[in-house]
XYZ file of C-alpha atoms in Angstrom:
167
model
C -1.029 -20.910 -68.457
C -3.148 -18.740 -66.213
C -3.389 -15.007 -66.413
C -2.921 -14.629 -62.614
C 0.835 -14.231 -63.027
C 0.459 -11.156 -65.233
C -0.543 -7.604 -64.370
C -3.460 -6.417 -66.540
C -1.085 -4.330 -68.674
C 1.239 -7.336 -69.192
C -1.374 -9.806 -70.439
C -0.299 -11.455 -73.667
C -2.142 -10.125 -76.681
C -4.104 -12.850 -78.382
C -4.372 -12.400 -82.128
C -7.112 -14.179 -83.983
C -6.001 -17.171 -86.049
C -7.519 -18.178 -89.368
C -7.445 -21.424 -91.262
C -6.825 -20.978 -94.973
C -7.769 -23.389 -97.736
C -5.328 -23.377 -100.656
C -6.223 -25.460 -103.658
C -3.544 -26.275 -106.274
C -3.994 -26.574 -110.018
C -4.528 -29.565 -112.244
C -7.892 -30.982 -113.329
C -7.512 -34.436 -111.722
C -6.048 -32.875 -108.560
C -8.952 -30.406 -108.329
C -11.446 -33.221 -108.537
C -9.547 -35.111 -105.792
C -9.492 -31.980 -103.637
C -13.246 -31.703 -103.842
C -13.523 -35.326 -102.755
C -11.463 -34.498 -99.669
C -13.632 -31.462 -98.973
C -16.702 -33.658 -99.306
C -15.258 -35.940 -96.665
C -14.810 -32.891 -94.435
C -18.454 -31.922 -95.054
C -19.478 -35.509 -94.151
C -17.458 -35.236 -90.908
C -19.060 -31.882 -90.138
C -22.522 -33.406 -90.590
C -21.646 -36.455 -88.453
C -20.390 -34.179 -85.669
C -23.479 -31.960 -85.820
C -21.491 -29.054 -87.202
C -23.251 -28.826 -90.579
C -24.942 -25.571 -89.602
C -21.638 -23.982 -88.466
C -20.081 -21.354 -90.736
C -17.533 -22.036 -93.423
C -14.442 -23.476 -91.672
C -12.117 -21.684 -94.110
C -12.401 -17.889 -93.921
C -9.501 -17.643 -96.406
C -9.821 -19.552 -99.691
C -7.341 -19.467 -102.556
C -6.328 -21.522 -105.521
C -4.426 -21.862 -108.764
C -5.833 -22.860 -112.151
C -8.508 -25.575 -111.635
C -8.047 -25.083 -107.902
C -8.914 -21.401 -108.352
C -12.179 -22.461 -110.032
C -13.003 -24.629 -107.044
C -11.942 -21.852 -104.625
C -14.088 -19.310 -106.477
C -17.094 -21.594 -106.358
C -16.544 -22.217 -102.638
C -16.261 -18.460 -101.995
C -19.534 -17.876 -103.832
C -21.254 -20.401 -101.624
C -19.438 -19.656 -98.377
C -22.746 -19.163 -96.539
C -23.515 -22.888 -96.999
C -20.184 -24.672 -97.130
C -21.440 -28.248 -97.101
C -24.054 -27.807 -99.824
C -21.599 -25.889 -101.970
C -19.011 -28.612 -101.658
C -21.615 -31.249 -102.656
C -22.682 -29.167 -105.651
C -19.077 -28.774 -106.891
C -18.438 -32.493 -106.339
C -21.505 -33.324 -108.452
C -20.041 -31.210 -111.268
C -16.730 -33.035 -111.090
C -18.351 -36.472 -110.901
C -20.353 -35.785 -114.059
C -17.638 -33.832 -115.851
C -17.192 -34.499 -119.548
C -15.441 -32.900 -122.515
C -18.652 -31.443 -123.932
C -18.829 -29.196 -120.881
C -15.545 -27.573 -121.954
C -15.763 -27.288 -125.722
C -17.945 -28.037 -128.716
C -16.505 -30.931 -130.724
C -19.489 -31.841 -132.857
C -19.083 -31.898 -136.659
C -20.752 -28.557 -137.344
C -18.764 -26.717 -134.692
C -15.479 -28.312 -135.890
C -16.262 -27.351 -139.499
C -17.126 -23.776 -138.508
C -13.906 -23.439 -136.488
C -11.863 -25.031 -139.211
C -13.344 -22.698 -141.833
C -12.420 -19.656 -139.744
C -8.831 -20.879 -139.340
C -8.494 -21.859 -143.034
C -9.816 -18.438 -144.096
C -7.369 -16.702 -141.776
C -4.434 -18.860 -142.890
C -5.182 -18.716 -146.661
C -6.214 -15.093 -147.141
C -4.378 -13.801 -144.158
C -4.704 -10.524 -142.364
C -6.720 -8.820 -145.146
C -9.920 -10.781 -144.544
C -9.253 -11.010 -140.807
C -9.100 -7.216 -140.663
C -12.092 -6.714 -142.924
C -14.355 -9.314 -141.285
C -12.931 -8.932 -137.811
C -12.330 -12.651 -137.948
C -9.903 -13.433 -135.146
C -10.266 -17.009 -133.921
C -8.583 -17.452 -130.546
C -8.676 -21.249 -130.250
C -9.170 -24.280 -132.354
C -12.242 -25.422 -130.440
C -15.265 -23.399 -129.327
C -15.040 -23.226 -125.541
C -18.326 -21.417 -124.945
C -19.726 -24.461 -122.973
C -17.025 -23.863 -120.347
C -18.138 -20.267 -120.037
C -21.728 -21.406 -119.338
C -20.520 -23.993 -116.833
C -18.497 -21.328 -114.979
C -21.514 -18.991 -114.804
C -23.413 -21.740 -113.023
C -20.524 -22.968 -110.850
C -19.204 -19.531 -109.891
C -22.165 -17.136 -109.492
C -20.109 -14.008 -108.658
C -23.250 -12.096 -107.631
C -23.324 -14.362 -104.541
C -20.031 -13.075 -103.208
C -20.580 -11.269 -99.907
C -19.322 -7.964 -101.164
C -18.122 -5.548 -99.686
C -17.655 -7.401 -96.395
C -15.127 -9.770 -97.982
C -11.684 -9.005 -99.293
C -11.429 -10.520 -102.772
C -8.322 -10.830 -104.878
C -7.965 -12.418 -108.325
C -4.845 -13.087 -110.271
C -5.106 -14.766 -113.606
C -2.287 -15.700 -115.933
C -2.073 -17.558 -119.207
C 1.552 -18.607 -118.891
């Protein structure tokens, strides 16, 4: 279609289009998604587009997909390297990166729960002992600090929305 048929005031208004990347939840699915994104990064490199900006100006996700989306957003200035870094995490992922399951940690956690269950609210209130989970998940917190360095987000030029649920 040429613009010759239109008067200047009748030209169709072109609105910018954006490609969004939406990543669903599920640990295995999130690992698979990163493999697909790594294939996209390989294609970008083969086509000579590795230096081009992030191809997804809108990134969103749910659950494990939200973790990947957050990590991608934090590294949006170097899409291909960020994808490869996240893939490396998924390839080497193991349970000890999520929780402590060694004997000492399990005994410590078990003792907290037994104290709470046997002596109840009295000791919990006095000692402020309020275990939230059976296993210590502090390794996951450390992994997320490395994987999702929030200080790298291009604030305030980027709109950023988070929604977290525990349902």
